[in-house]
């Protein structure tokens, strides 16, 4: 094989991106050199943070992928090995062995889970709860964008960590219902009424921890609801990825008055937690106690649609593109 298909960014969007900002192109596969592997991708991840990357250039975008090595010039990764890489949205990738890592699929766990609940998505939730917010047994938690990949993982992980009341916001009545099925104690549709009003009703006695995937009005509502010495773990700001940043929360001074702690984080700075994370979560995924919640579309031609969908809330759980059944 000498060519492959790749999704490229062809325009820099102004505001919300559209399908016209992307194109599927045929590209030549470079010859392997020593220390490289050729990977046939099986699953591609589309993630909200990639909207920010679109503002930096018009080229191939970083894309998390899991695939199988089909040719190798590296003894560390023989043909047939399953690997993770970030080389972009494409059917195939030539990658330096130093830039891939092995995926050791546990018995009874779907491979796709290693891009979702057992991948960077689940690791974000785990790090946010355990390292940043330091959630303790019995503490009450609010999760925004709770029906997304990070949110569905966070609610289920928090339950395994012994959290008290777990509350989530979502973008539709159907998603609210799904959160209750996944073990959330309460959930609300943030489009149905002001977030602050709904959170106050769902958590009349307040919350201890907020895992923020949204920012904006959700953060303001959480500051109101947080008890003294509460914590915010801020992992995403989807409310402003395609628009001007909102004004600072009107109640920001309460961070001082209530002795709150607000800490943002990037999961790539916490990759050393992966081994502990997998030891903790794999048994729960295998047993079915934690569900690998996913929305899956098929084919390289569906990548742009999937990406736009995740920005618009079309997914429940992790949004993935499957390239081979």
PDB file of C-alpha atoms in Angstrom:
ATOM      1  CA  UNK A   1       0.000   0.000   0.000  1.00  0.00           C
ATOM      2  CA  UNK A   2       1.368   3.415  -0.908  1.00  0.00           C
ATOM      3  CA  UNK A   3      -1.417   5.864  -0.032  1.00  0.00           C
ATOM      4  CA  UNK A   4      -3.792   6.549   2.839  1.00  0.00           C
ATOM      5  CA  UNK A   5      -6.760   8.797   3.611  1.00  0.00           C
ATOM      6  CA  UNK A   6      -6.463  11.700   6.039  1.00  0.00           C
ATOM      7  CA  UNK A   7      -8.702  14.488   7.312  1.00  0.00           C
ATOM      8  CA  UNK A   8      -7.116  17.911   6.936  1.00  0.00           C
ATOM      9  CA  UNK A   9      -8.156  21.337   8.116  1.00  0.00           C
ATOM     10  CA  UNK A  10      -8.487  23.575   5.050  1.00  0.00           C
ATOM     11  CA  UNK A  11      -9.877  26.774   6.609  1.00  0.00           C
ATOM     12  CA  UNK A  12      -9.464  28.570   9.896  1.00  0.00           C
ATOM     13  CA  UNK A  13     -12.995  29.023  11.271  1.00  0.00           C
ATOM     14  CA  UNK A  14     -14.447  32.262  12.515  1.00  0.00           C
ATOM     15  CA  UNK A  15     -16.634  31.208  15.410  1.00  0.00           C
ATOM     16  CA  UNK A  16     -18.182  27.760  15.217  1.00  0.00           C
ATOM     17  CA  UNK A  17     -16.465  25.440  12.715  1.00  0.00           C
ATOM     18  CA  UNK A  18     -18.333  23.798   9.844  1.00  0.00           C
ATOM     19  CA  UNK A  19     -17.876  20.767   7.611  1.00  0.00           C
ATOM     20  CA  UNK A  20     -16.395  23.065   4.941  1.00  0.00           C
ATOM     21  CA  UNK A  21     -13.375  23.632   7.189  1.00  0.00           C
ATOM     22  CA  UNK A  22     -12.254  20.031   6.590  1.00  0.00           C
ATOM     23  CA  UNK A  23     -11.435  17.804   3.642  1.00  0.00           C
ATOM     24  CA  UNK A  24     -10.606  14.125   3.231  1.00  0.00           C
ATOM     25  CA  UNK A  25      -7.452  13.834   1.137  1.00  0.00           C
ATOM     26  CA  UNK A  26      -5.389  11.020  -0.296  1.00  0.00           C
ATOM     27  CA  UNK A  27      -1.749  11.226   0.760  1.00  0.00           C
ATOM     28  CA  UNK A  28       1.412   9.250   0.047  1.00  0.00           C
ATOM     29  CA  UNK A  29       2.732   7.020   2.791  1.00  0.00           C
ATOM     30  CA  UNK A  30       6.379   7.799   3.514  1.00  0.00           C
ATOM     31  CA  UNK A  31       8.830   4.914   3.541  1.00  0.00           C
ATOM     32  CA  UNK A  32       9.649   3.559   6.983  1.00  0.00           C
ATOM     33  CA  UNK A  33      13.002   4.429   8.469  1.00  0.00           C
ATOM     34  CA  UNK A  34      14.722   2.811  11.424  1.00  0.00           C
ATOM     35  CA  UNK A  35      12.736   3.247  14.618  1.00  0.00           C
ATOM     36  CA  UNK A  36       9.398   3.816  12.880  1.00  0.00           C
ATOM     37  CA  UNK A  37       6.173   1.817  12.602  1.00  0.00           C
ATOM     38  CA  UNK A  38       3.269   1.851  10.179  1.00  0.00           C
ATOM     39  CA  UNK A  39      -0.042   1.742  12.031  1.00  0.00           C
ATOM     40  CA  UNK A  40      -3.446   0.920  10.593  1.00  0.00           C
ATOM     41  CA  UNK A  41      -5.843   2.918  12.737  1.00  0.00           C
ATOM     42  CA  UNK A  42      -8.865   1.154  14.190  1.00  0.00           C
ATOM     43  CA  UNK A  43     -10.446   3.932  16.273  1.00  0.00           C
ATOM     44  CA  UNK A  44     -10.054   7.713  16.181  1.00  0.00           C
ATOM     45  CA  UNK A  45     -10.925  10.125  18.971  1.00  0.00           C
ATOM     46  CA  UNK A  46     -12.592  13.491  18.395  1.00  0.00           C
ATOM     47  CA  UNK A  47     -12.329  15.881  21.328  1.00  0.00           C
ATOM     48  CA  UNK A  48     -13.629  19.392  22.091  1.00  0.00           C
ATOM     49  CA  UNK A  49     -10.149  20.758  22.858  1.00  0.00           C
ATOM     50  CA  UNK A  50      -9.232  20.336  19.198  1.00  0.00           C
ATOM     51  CA  UNK A  51     -11.384  23.365  18.398  1.00  0.00           C
ATOM     52  CA  UNK A  52      -8.659  25.485  19.997  1.00  0.00           C
ATOM     53  CA  UNK A  53      -6.005  23.845  17.826  1.00  0.00           C
ATOM     54  CA  UNK A  54      -7.912  24.946  14.729  1.00  0.00           C
ATOM     55  CA  UNK A  55      -7.015  28.559  15.495  1.00  0.00           C
ATOM     56  CA  UNK A  56      -3.277  27.899  15.211  1.00  0.00           C
ATOM     57  CA  UNK A  57      -3.021  26.784  11.585  1.00  0.00           C
ATOM     58  CA  UNK A  58      -4.475  25.008   8.585  1.00  0.00           C
ATOM     59  CA  UNK A  59      -2.994  21.534   8.493  1.00  0.00           C
ATOM     60  CA  UNK A  60      -3.397  18.029   9.773  1.00  0.00           C
ATOM     61  CA  UNK A  61      -4.723  18.108  13.330  1.00  0.00           C
ATOM     62  CA  UNK A  62      -3.463  16.119  16.267  1.00  0.00           C
ATOM     63  CA  UNK A  63      -5.746  13.154  16.791  1.00  0.00           C
ATOM     64  CA  UNK A  64      -5.654  10.381  19.354  1.00  0.00           C
ATOM     65  CA  UNK A  65      -5.886   6.952  17.756  1.00  0.00           C
ATOM     66  CA  UNK A  66      -5.608   3.267  18.528  1.00  0.00           C
ATOM     67  CA  UNK A  67      -4.407   0.960  15.799  1.00  0.00           C
ATOM     68  CA  UNK A  68      -2.455  -2.117  14.843  1.00  0.00           C
ATOM     69  CA  UNK A  69       1.143  -2.151  13.642  1.00  0.00           C
ATOM     70  CA  UNK A  70       1.223  -3.557  10.100  1.00  0.00           C
ATOM     71  CA  UNK A  71       4.889  -2.891   9.320  1.00  0.00           C
ATOM     72  CA  UNK A  72       7.757  -2.123  11.644  1.00  0.00           C
ATOM     73  CA  UNK A  73      11.359  -0.988  11.765  1.00  0.00           C
ATOM     74  CA  UNK A  74      11.319  -1.043  15.557  1.00  0.00           C
ATOM     75  CA  UNK A  75      11.939  -4.168  17.661  1.00  0.00           C
ATOM     76  CA  UNK A  76       9.777  -2.683  20.410  1.00  0.00           C
ATOM     77  CA  UNK A  77       6.621  -2.844  18.268  1.00  0.00           C
ATOM     78  CA  UNK A  78       6.431  -5.842  15.936  1.00  0.00           C
ATOM     79  CA  UNK A  79       3.687  -6.279  13.357  1.00  0.00           C
ATOM     80  CA  UNK A  80       0.430  -7.113  15.102  1.00  0.00           C
ATOM     81  CA  UNK A  81       1.084  -4.963  18.179  1.00  0.00           C
ATOM     82  CA  UNK A  82      -1.771  -2.722  19.311  1.00  0.00           C
ATOM     83  CA  UNK A  83      -0.652   0.842  19.989  1.00  0.00           C
ATOM     84  CA  UNK A  84      -1.851   4.325  20.876  1.00  0.00           C
ATOM     85  CA  UNK A  85      -0.573   7.471  19.148  1.00  0.00           C
ATOM     86  CA  UNK A  86      -1.551  11.094  18.471  1.00  0.00           C
ATOM     87  CA  UNK A  87      -0.498  11.353  14.815  1.00  0.00           C
ATOM     88  CA  UNK A  88      -3.798  12.647  13.480  1.00  0.00           C
ATOM     89  CA  UNK A  89      -7.095  11.739  11.863  1.00  0.00           C
ATOM     90  CA  UNK A  90      -6.158   9.222   9.182  1.00  0.00           C
ATOM     91  CA  UNK A  91      -6.586   5.622   8.132  1.00  0.00           C
ATOM     92  CA  UNK A  92      -2.852   4.971   8.599  1.00  0.00           C
ATOM     93  CA  UNK A  93       0.099   6.672  10.241  1.00  0.00           C
ATOM     94  CA  UNK A  94       3.870   6.362  10.093  1.00  0.00           C
ATOM     95  CA  UNK A  95       5.024   7.123  13.617  1.00  0.00           C
ATOM     96  CA  UNK A  96       8.320   7.111  15.485  1.00  0.00           C
ATOM     97  CA  UNK A  97       8.348   4.301  18.014  1.00  0.00           C
ATOM     98  CA  UNK A  98       9.125   6.880  20.706  1.00  0.00           C
ATOM     99  CA  UNK A  99       5.764   8.517  19.994  1.00  0.00           C
ATOM    100  CA  UNK A 100       3.572   5.454  20.484  1.00  0.00           C
ATOM    101  CA  UNK A 101       2.741   3.427  23.543  1.00  0.00           C
ATOM    102  CA  UNK A 102       1.485  -0.137  23.779  1.00  0.00           C
ATOM    103  CA  UNK A 103      -2.146  -0.879  24.547  1.00  0.00           C
ATOM    104  CA  UNK A 104      -2.507  -3.976  26.707  1.00  0.00           C
ATOM    105  CA  UNK A 105      -6.161  -4.850  26.261  1.00  0.00           C
ATOM    106  CA  UNK A 106      -7.535  -6.544  29.355  1.00  0.00           C
ATOM    107  CA  UNK A 107      -9.790  -9.573  28.981  1.00  0.00           C
ATOM    108  CA  UNK A 108     -13.426  -8.578  28.847  1.00  0.00           C
ATOM    109  CA  UNK A 109     -12.691  -4.923  28.047  1.00  0.00           C
ATOM    110  CA  UNK A 110     -13.503  -3.485  24.581  1.00  0.00           C
ATOM    111  CA  UNK A 111     -10.563  -1.987  22.711  1.00  0.00           C
ATOM    112  CA  UNK A 112     -12.480   1.245  22.159  1.00  0.00           C
ATOM    113  CA  UNK A 113     -12.539   1.822  25.928  1.00  0.00           C
ATOM    114  CA  UNK A 114      -8.824   2.677  25.754  1.00  0.00           C
ATOM    115  CA  UNK A 115      -9.732   5.893  23.932  1.00  0.00           C
ATOM    116  CA  UNK A 116     -12.635   6.577  26.284  1.00  0.00           C
ATOM    117  CA  UNK A 117     -13.245   5.555  29.858  1.00  0.00           C
ATOM    118  CA  UNK A 118      -9.809   3.882  30.060  1.00  0.00           C
ATOM    119  CA  UNK A 119      -8.059   6.476  27.889  1.00  0.00           C
ATOM    120  CA  UNK A 120      -7.260  10.147  28.291  1.00  0.00           C
ATOM    121  CA  UNK A 121     -10.961  10.860  28.797  1.00  0.00           C
ATOM    122  CA  UNK A 122     -11.307   8.639  31.836  1.00  0.00           C
ATOM    123  CA  UNK A 123      -7.863   9.648  33.090  1.00  0.00           C
ATOM    124  CA  UNK A 124      -8.973  13.297  33.018  1.00  0.00           C
ATOM    125  CA  UNK A 125     -11.925  12.449  35.237  1.00  0.00           C
ATOM    126  CA  UNK A 126      -9.775  10.351  37.581  1.00  0.00           C
ATOM    127  CA  UNK A 127      -7.040  12.972  37.941  1.00  0.00           C
ATOM    128  CA  UNK A 128      -9.580  15.747  38.414  1.00  0.00           C
ATOM    129  CA  UNK A 129     -11.332  13.886  41.202  1.00  0.00           C
ATOM    130  CA  UNK A 130      -8.376  12.305  42.988  1.00  0.00           C
ATOM    131  CA  UNK A 131      -5.404  14.636  42.474  1.00  0.00           C
ATOM    132  CA  UNK A 132      -6.925  18.055  41.882  1.00  0.00           C
ATOM    133  CA  UNK A 133     -10.174  18.068  43.895  1.00  0.00           C
ATOM    134  CA  UNK A 134      -9.101  15.274  46.274  1.00  0.00           C
ATOM    135  CA  UNK A 135     -12.653  13.989  46.541  1.00  0.00           C
ATOM    136  CA  UNK A 136     -13.278  12.252  49.861  1.00  0.00           C
ATOM    137  CA  UNK A 137     -15.849   9.540  50.677  1.00  0.00           C
ATOM    138  CA  UNK A 138     -19.232  11.052  51.417  1.00  0.00           C
ATOM    139  CA  UNK A 139     -18.531  14.366  49.677  1.00  0.00           C
ATOM    140  CA  UNK A 140     -21.091  15.769  47.233  1.00  0.00           C
ATOM    141  CA  UNK A 141     -20.073  16.357  43.620  1.00  0.00           C
ATOM    142  CA  UNK A 142     -21.391  18.389  40.688  1.00  0.00           C
ATOM    143  CA  UNK A 143     -20.219  17.569  37.148  1.00  0.00           C
ATOM    144  CA  UNK A 144     -20.960  19.796  34.146  1.00  0.00           C
ATOM    145  CA  UNK A 145     -21.299  18.353  30.635  1.00  0.00           C
ATOM    146  CA  UNK A 146     -21.942  15.178  32.579  1.00  0.00           C
ATOM    147  CA  UNK A 147     -23.271  13.230  29.596  1.00  0.00           C
ATOM    148  CA  UNK A 148     -20.015  13.657  27.674  1.00  0.00           C
ATOM    149  CA  UNK A 149     -16.976  11.402  27.768  1.00  0.00           C
ATOM    150  CA  UNK A 150     -15.277  12.974  30.794  1.00  0.00           C
ATOM    151  CA  UNK A 151     -18.576  13.545  32.572  1.00  0.00           C
ATOM    152  CA  UNK A 152     -19.943  10.003  32.287  1.00  0.00           C
ATOM    153  CA  UNK A 153     -16.580   8.656  33.427  1.00  0.00           C
ATOM    154  CA  UNK A 154     -16.420  11.114  36.340  1.00  0.00           C
ATOM    155  CA  UNK A 155     -19.829  10.227  37.718  1.00  0.00           C
ATOM    156  CA  UNK A 156     -19.120   6.507  37.640  1.00  0.00           C
ATOM    157  CA  UNK A 157     -15.597   6.863  39.048  1.00  0.00           C
ATOM    158  CA  UNK A 158     -16.855   9.118  41.834  1.00  0.00           C
ATOM    159  CA  UNK A 159     -19.367   6.457  42.826  1.00  0.00           C
ATOM    160  CA  UNK A 160     -16.539   3.894  43.079  1.00  0.00           C
ATOM    161  CA  UNK A 161     -14.578   6.397  45.182  1.00  0.00           C
ATOM    162  CA  UNK A 162     -17.413   6.592  47.695  1.00  0.00           C
ATOM    163  CA  UNK A 163     -18.805  10.018  46.833  1.00  0.00           C
ATOM    164  CA  UNK A 164     -22.012  11.126  48.482  1.00  0.00           C
ATOM    165  CA  UNK A 165     -24.548  12.860  46.243  1.00  0.00           C
ATOM    166  CA  UNK A 166     -23.534  13.079  42.551  1.00  0.00           C
ATOM    167  CA  UNK A 167     -25.253  15.684  40.348  1.00  0.00           C
ATOM    168  CA  UNK A 168     -24.805  16.280  36.638  1.00  0.00           C
ATOM    169  CA  UNK A 169     -25.885  18.783  34.010  1.00  0.00           C
ATOM    170  CA  UNK A 170     -26.616  17.718  30.445  1.00  0.00           C
ATOM    171  CA  UNK A 171     -28.096  19.144  27.264  1.00  0.00           C
ATOM    172  CA  UNK A 172     -31.353  17.221  26.845  1.00  0.00           C
ATOM    173  CA  UNK A 173     -34.003  15.322  28.741  1.00  0.00           C
ATOM    174  CA  UNK A 174     -32.794  12.051  27.185  1.00  0.00           C
ATOM    175  CA  UNK A 175     -29.270  12.677  28.445  1.00  0.00           C
ATOM    176  CA  UNK A 176     -30.588  13.496  31.907  1.00  0.00           C
ATOM    177  CA  UNK A 177     -32.363  10.146  31.938  1.00  0.00           C
ATOM    178  CA  UNK A 178     -29.186   8.365  30.876  1.00  0.00           C
ATOM    179  CA  UNK A 179     -27.203   9.993  33.687  1.00  0.00           C
ATOM    180  CA  UNK A 180     -29.707   8.665  36.216  1.00  0.00           C
ATOM    181  CA  UNK A 181     -29.294   5.197  34.684  1.00  0.00           C
ATOM    182  CA  UNK A 182     -25.517   5.523  35.091  1.00  0.00           C
ATOM    183  CA  UNK A 183     -25.879   6.165  38.806  1.00  0.00           C
ATOM    184  CA  UNK A 184     -26.103   9.947  39.170  1.00  0.00           C
ATOM    185  CA  UNK A 185     -28.351  10.890  42.075  1.00  0.00           C
ATOM    186  CA  UNK A 186     -29.751  13.929  40.266  1.00  0.00           C
ATOM    187  CA  UNK A 187     -29.369  15.542  36.857  1.00  0.00           C
ATOM    188  CA  UNK A 188     -30.870  18.462  34.969  1.00  0.00           C
ATOM    189  CA  UNK A 189     -31.124  19.837  31.438  1.00  0.00           C
ATOM    190  CA  UNK A 190     -29.141  23.077  31.447  1.00  0.00           C
ATOM    191  CA  UNK A 191     -31.197  24.343  28.492  1.00  0.00           C
ATOM    192  CA  UNK A 192     -34.476  24.067  30.412  1.00  0.00           C
ATOM    193  CA  UNK A 193     -33.903  26.809  33.036  1.00  0.00           C
ATOM    194  CA  UNK A 194     -31.045  28.839  34.541  1.00  0.00           C
ATOM    195  CA  UNK A 195     -28.238  26.588  35.724  1.00  0.00           C
ATOM    196  CA  UNK A 196     -28.000  28.260  39.126  1.00  0.00           C
ATOM    197  CA  UNK A 197     -31.681  27.680  39.860  1.00  0.00           C
ATOM    198  CA  UNK A 198     -31.540  24.028  38.821  1.00  0.00           C
ATOM    199  CA  UNK A 199     -28.350  23.291  40.734  1.00  0.00           C
ATOM    200  CA  UNK A 200     -29.752  24.904  43.876  1.00  0.00           C
ATOM    201  CA  UNK A 201     -32.808  22.659  43.596  1.00  0.00           C
ATOM    202  CA  UNK A 202     -30.742  19.524  42.930  1.00  0.00           C
ATOM    203  CA  UNK A 203     -28.285  20.301  45.750  1.00  0.00           C
ATOM    204  CA  UNK A 204     -30.202  22.333  48.358  1.00  0.00           C
ATOM    205  CA  UNK A 205     -27.530  21.646  50.970  1.00  0.00           C
ATOM    206  CA  UNK A 206     -24.654  22.574  48.672  1.00  0.00           C
ATOM    207  CA  UNK A 207     -21.737  20.658  47.159  1.00  0.00           C
ATOM    208  CA  UNK A 208     -18.131  19.985  48.123  1.00  0.00           C
ATOM    209  CA  UNK A 209     -16.534  19.471  44.702  1.00  0.00           C
ATOM    210  CA  UNK A 210     -17.201  20.700  41.167  1.00  0.00           C
ATOM    211  CA  UNK A 211     -15.631  19.080  38.088  1.00  0.00           C
ATOM    212  CA  UNK A 212     -15.897  21.783  35.424  1.00  0.00           C
ATOM    213  CA  UNK A 213     -15.987  20.910  31.737  1.00  0.00           C
ATOM    214  CA  UNK A 214     -17.889  24.026  30.659  1.00  0.00           C
ATOM    215  CA  UNK A 215     -17.052  27.276  32.467  1.00  0.00           C
ATOM    216  CA  UNK A 216     -19.394  30.264  32.123  1.00  0.00           C
ATOM    217  CA  UNK A 217     -22.734  30.061  33.901  1.00  0.00           C
ATOM    218  CA  UNK A 218     -21.947  26.568  35.198  1.00  0.00           C
ATOM    219  CA  UNK A 219     -18.907  27.832  37.078  1.00  0.00           C
ATOM    220  CA  UNK A 220     -20.878  30.717  38.581  1.00  0.00           C
ATOM    221  CA  UNK A 221     -23.617  28.317  39.684  1.00  0.00           C
ATOM    222  CA  UNK A 222     -21.065  25.994  41.252  1.00  0.00           C
ATOM    223  CA  UNK A 223     -19.399  28.834  43.178  1.00  0.00           C
ATOM    224  CA  UNK A 224     -22.794  29.678  44.639  1.00  0.00           C
ATOM    225  CA  UNK A 225     -23.417  26.047  45.610  1.00  0.00           C
ATOM    226  CA  UNK A 226     -19.983  25.192  46.992  1.00  0.00           C
ATOM    227  CA  UNK A 227     -19.654  24.930  50.739  1.00  0.00           C
ATOM    228  CA  UNK A 228     -16.770  26.648  52.543  1.00  0.00           C
ATOM    229  CA  UNK A 229     -13.434  25.090  51.573  1.00  0.00           C
ATOM    230  CA  UNK A 230     -14.990  23.514  48.492  1.00  0.00           C
ATOM    231  CA  UNK A 231     -12.857  22.670  45.444  1.00  0.00           C
ATOM    232  CA  UNK A 232     -13.153  23.164  41.699  1.00  0.00           C
ATOM    233  CA  UNK A 233     -11.198  20.950  39.303  1.00  0.00           C
ATOM    234  CA  UNK A 234     -11.350  22.727  35.945  1.00  0.00           C
ATOM    235  CA  UNK A 235     -10.662  20.465  32.970  1.00  0.00           C
ATOM    236  CA  UNK A 236     -12.575  22.100  30.109  1.00  0.00           C
ATOM    237  CA  UNK A 237     -14.314  25.248  28.915  1.00  0.00           C
ATOM    238  CA  UNK A 238     -16.476  24.104  26.029  1.00  0.00           C
ATOM    239  CA  UNK A 239     -18.763  27.125  26.486  1.00  0.00           C
ATOM    240  CA  UNK A 240     -16.074  29.387  25.003  1.00  0.00           C
ATOM    241  CA  UNK A 241     -14.171  27.223  22.485  1.00  0.00           C
ATOM    242  CA  UNK A 242     -15.951  28.799  19.507  1.00  0.00           C
ATOM    243  CA  UNK A 243     -16.866  32.182  20.960  1.00  0.00           C
ATOM    244  CA  UNK A 244     -15.465  35.060  22.949  1.00  0.00           C
ATOM    245  CA  UNK A 245     -14.717  34.193  26.578  1.00  0.00           C
ATOM    246  CA  UNK A 246     -17.606  35.050  28.884  1.00  0.00           C
ATOM    247  CA  UNK A 247     -17.230  37.652  31.584  1.00  0.00           C
ATOM    248  CA  UNK A 248     -15.753  36.431  34.847  1.00  0.00           C
ATOM    249  CA  UNK A 249     -18.351  34.877  37.177  1.00  0.00           C
ATOM    250  CA  UNK A 250     -20.285  37.617  38.956  1.00  0.00           C
ATOM    251  CA  UNK A 251     -19.632  35.872  42.268  1.00  0.00           C
ATOM    252  CA  UNK A 252     -15.885  35.370  41.854  1.00  0.00           C
ATOM    253  CA  UNK A 253     -15.249  37.099  45.181  1.00  0.00           C
ATOM    254  CA  UNK A 254     -16.926  34.147  46.884  1.00  0.00           C
ATOM    255  CA  UNK A 255     -13.821  32.116  46.052  1.00  0.00           C
ATOM    256  CA  UNK A 256     -12.144  34.284  48.699  1.00  0.00           C
ATOM    257  CA  UNK A 257     -15.040  34.642  51.137  1.00  0.00           C
ATOM    258  CA  UNK A 258     -15.741  30.871  51.175  1.00  0.00           C
ATOM    259  CA  UNK A 259     -12.052  29.841  51.054  1.00  0.00           C
ATOM    260  CA  UNK A 260     -12.604  27.873  47.858  1.00  0.00           C
ATOM    261  CA  UNK A 261      -9.831  26.346  45.777  1.00  0.00           C
ATOM    262  CA  UNK A 262     -10.068  26.562  41.971  1.00  0.00           C
ATOM    263  CA  UNK A 263      -7.415  24.670  40.015  1.00  0.00           C
ATOM    264  CA  UNK A 264      -7.196  24.056  36.300  1.00  0.00           C
ATOM    265  CA  UNK A 265      -5.256  21.122  34.904  1.00  0.00           C
ATOM    266  CA  UNK A 266      -4.170  19.402  31.701  1.00  0.00           C
ATOM    267  CA  UNK A 267      -4.229  15.630  31.760  1.00  0.00           C
ATOM    268  CA  UNK A 268      -0.994  15.427  29.766  1.00  0.00           C
ATOM    269  CA  UNK A 269       0.788  16.716  32.864  1.00  0.00           C
ATOM    270  CA  UNK A 270      -0.484  13.741  34.892  1.00  0.00           C
ATOM    271  CA  UNK A 271       0.348  10.753  32.688  1.00  0.00           C
ATOM    272  CA  UNK A 272       2.249   9.193  35.574  1.00  0.00           C
ATOM    273  CA  UNK A 273      -1.173   8.437  37.096  1.00  0.00           C
ATOM    274  CA  UNK A 274      -2.124   6.082  34.256  1.00  0.00           C
ATOM    275  CA  UNK A 275      -0.901   2.854  35.866  1.00  0.00           C
ATOM    276  CA  UNK A 276      -2.738   3.553  39.124  1.00  0.00           C
ATOM    277  CA  UNK A 277      -5.806   4.633  37.156  1.00  0.00           C
ATOM    278  CA  UNK A 278      -5.933   1.423  35.125  1.00  0.00           C
ATOM    279  CA  UNK A 279      -5.398  -0.768  38.196  1.00  0.00           C
ATOM    280  CA  UNK A 280      -8.322   0.985  39.842  1.00  0.00           C
ATOM    281  CA  UNK A 281     -10.751   1.081  36.917  1.00  0.00           C
ATOM    282  CA  UNK A 282     -10.155  -2.013  34.727  1.00  0.00           C
ATOM    283  CA  UNK A 283     -11.818  -4.404  37.204  1.00  0.00           C
ATOM    284  CA  UNK A 284     -14.898  -2.170  37.353  1.00  0.00           C
ATOM    285  CA  UNK A 285     -15.141  -1.953  33.553  1.00  0.00           C
ATOM    286  CA  UNK A 286     -14.656  -5.712  33.222  1.00  0.00           C
ATOM    287  CA  UNK A 287     -17.386  -6.421  35.769  1.00  0.00           C
ATOM    288  CA  UNK A 288     -19.799  -3.952  34.169  1.00  0.00           C
ATOM    289  CA  UNK A 289     -19.953  -1.765  37.276  1.00  0.00           C
ATOM    290  CA  UNK A 290     -18.517   1.054  35.129  1.00  0.00           C
ATOM    291  CA  UNK A 291     -19.993   1.350  31.659  1.00  0.00           C
ATOM    292  CA  UNK A 292     -17.828   2.376  28.696  1.00  0.00           C
ATOM    293  CA  UNK A 293     -20.348   4.947  27.457  1.00  0.00           C
ATOM    294  CA  UNK A 294     -19.724   5.680  23.760  1.00  0.00           C
ATOM    295  CA  UNK A 295     -21.220   7.197  20.632  1.00  0.00           C
ATOM    296  CA  UNK A 296     -19.574   5.564  17.598  1.00  0.00           C
ATOM    297  CA  UNK A 297     -19.702   6.584  13.940  1.00  0.00           C
ATOM    298  CA  UNK A 298     -18.095   4.677  11.091  1.00  0.00           C
ATOM    299  CA  UNK A 299     -15.599   5.666   8.423  1.00  0.00           C
ATOM    300  CA  UNK A 300     -12.932   8.275   7.828  1.00  0.00           C
ATOM    301  CA  UNK A 301     -15.498  10.390   5.984  1.00  0.00           C
ATOM    302  CA  UNK A 302     -17.482  10.780   9.208  1.00  0.00           C
ATOM    303  CA  UNK A 303     -14.671  12.399  11.211  1.00  0.00           C
ATOM    304  CA  UNK A 304     -15.700  16.019  10.626  1.00  0.00           C
ATOM    305  CA  UNK A 305     -19.338  15.198  11.339  1.00  0.00           C
ATOM    306  CA  UNK A 306     -18.329  13.479  14.587  1.00  0.00           C
ATOM    307  CA  UNK A 307     -16.123  16.392  15.647  1.00  0.00           C
ATOM    308  CA  UNK A 308     -18.840  18.961  14.977  1.00  0.00           C
ATOM    309  CA  UNK A 309     -21.261  16.692  16.777  1.00  0.00           C
ATOM    310  CA  UNK A 310     -19.189  16.548  19.934  1.00  0.00           C
ATOM    311  CA  UNK A 311     -18.908  20.355  19.952  1.00  0.00           C
ATOM    312  CA  UNK A 312     -22.680  20.571  19.661  1.00  0.00           C
ATOM    313  CA  UNK A 313     -23.460  17.915  22.243  1.00  0.00           C
ATOM    314  CA  UNK A 314     -24.628  15.223  19.812  1.00  0.00           C
ATOM    315  CA  UNK A 315     -22.854  12.490  21.749  1.00  0.00           C
ATOM    316  CA  UNK A 316     -23.575  10.634  24.935  1.00  0.00           C
ATOM    317  CA  UNK A 317     -20.297   9.437  26.413  1.00  0.00           C
ATOM    318  CA  UNK A 318     -17.126   9.366  24.378  1.00  0.00           C
ATOM    319  CA  UNK A 319     -17.425  10.207  20.657  1.00  0.00           C
ATOM    320  CA  UNK A 320     -15.373   7.802  18.521  1.00  0.00           C
ATOM    321  CA  UNK A 321     -14.840   7.092  14.848  1.00  0.00           C
ATOM    322  CA  UNK A 322     -14.473   3.404  13.966  1.00  0.00           C
ATOM    323  CA  UNK A 323     -12.401   2.671  10.894  1.00  0.00           C
ATOM    324  CA  UNK A 324     -12.542  -1.106  10.887  1.00  0.00           C
ATOM    325  CA  UNK A 325     -15.042  -3.507  12.422  1.00  0.00           C
TER     326      UNK A 325
END
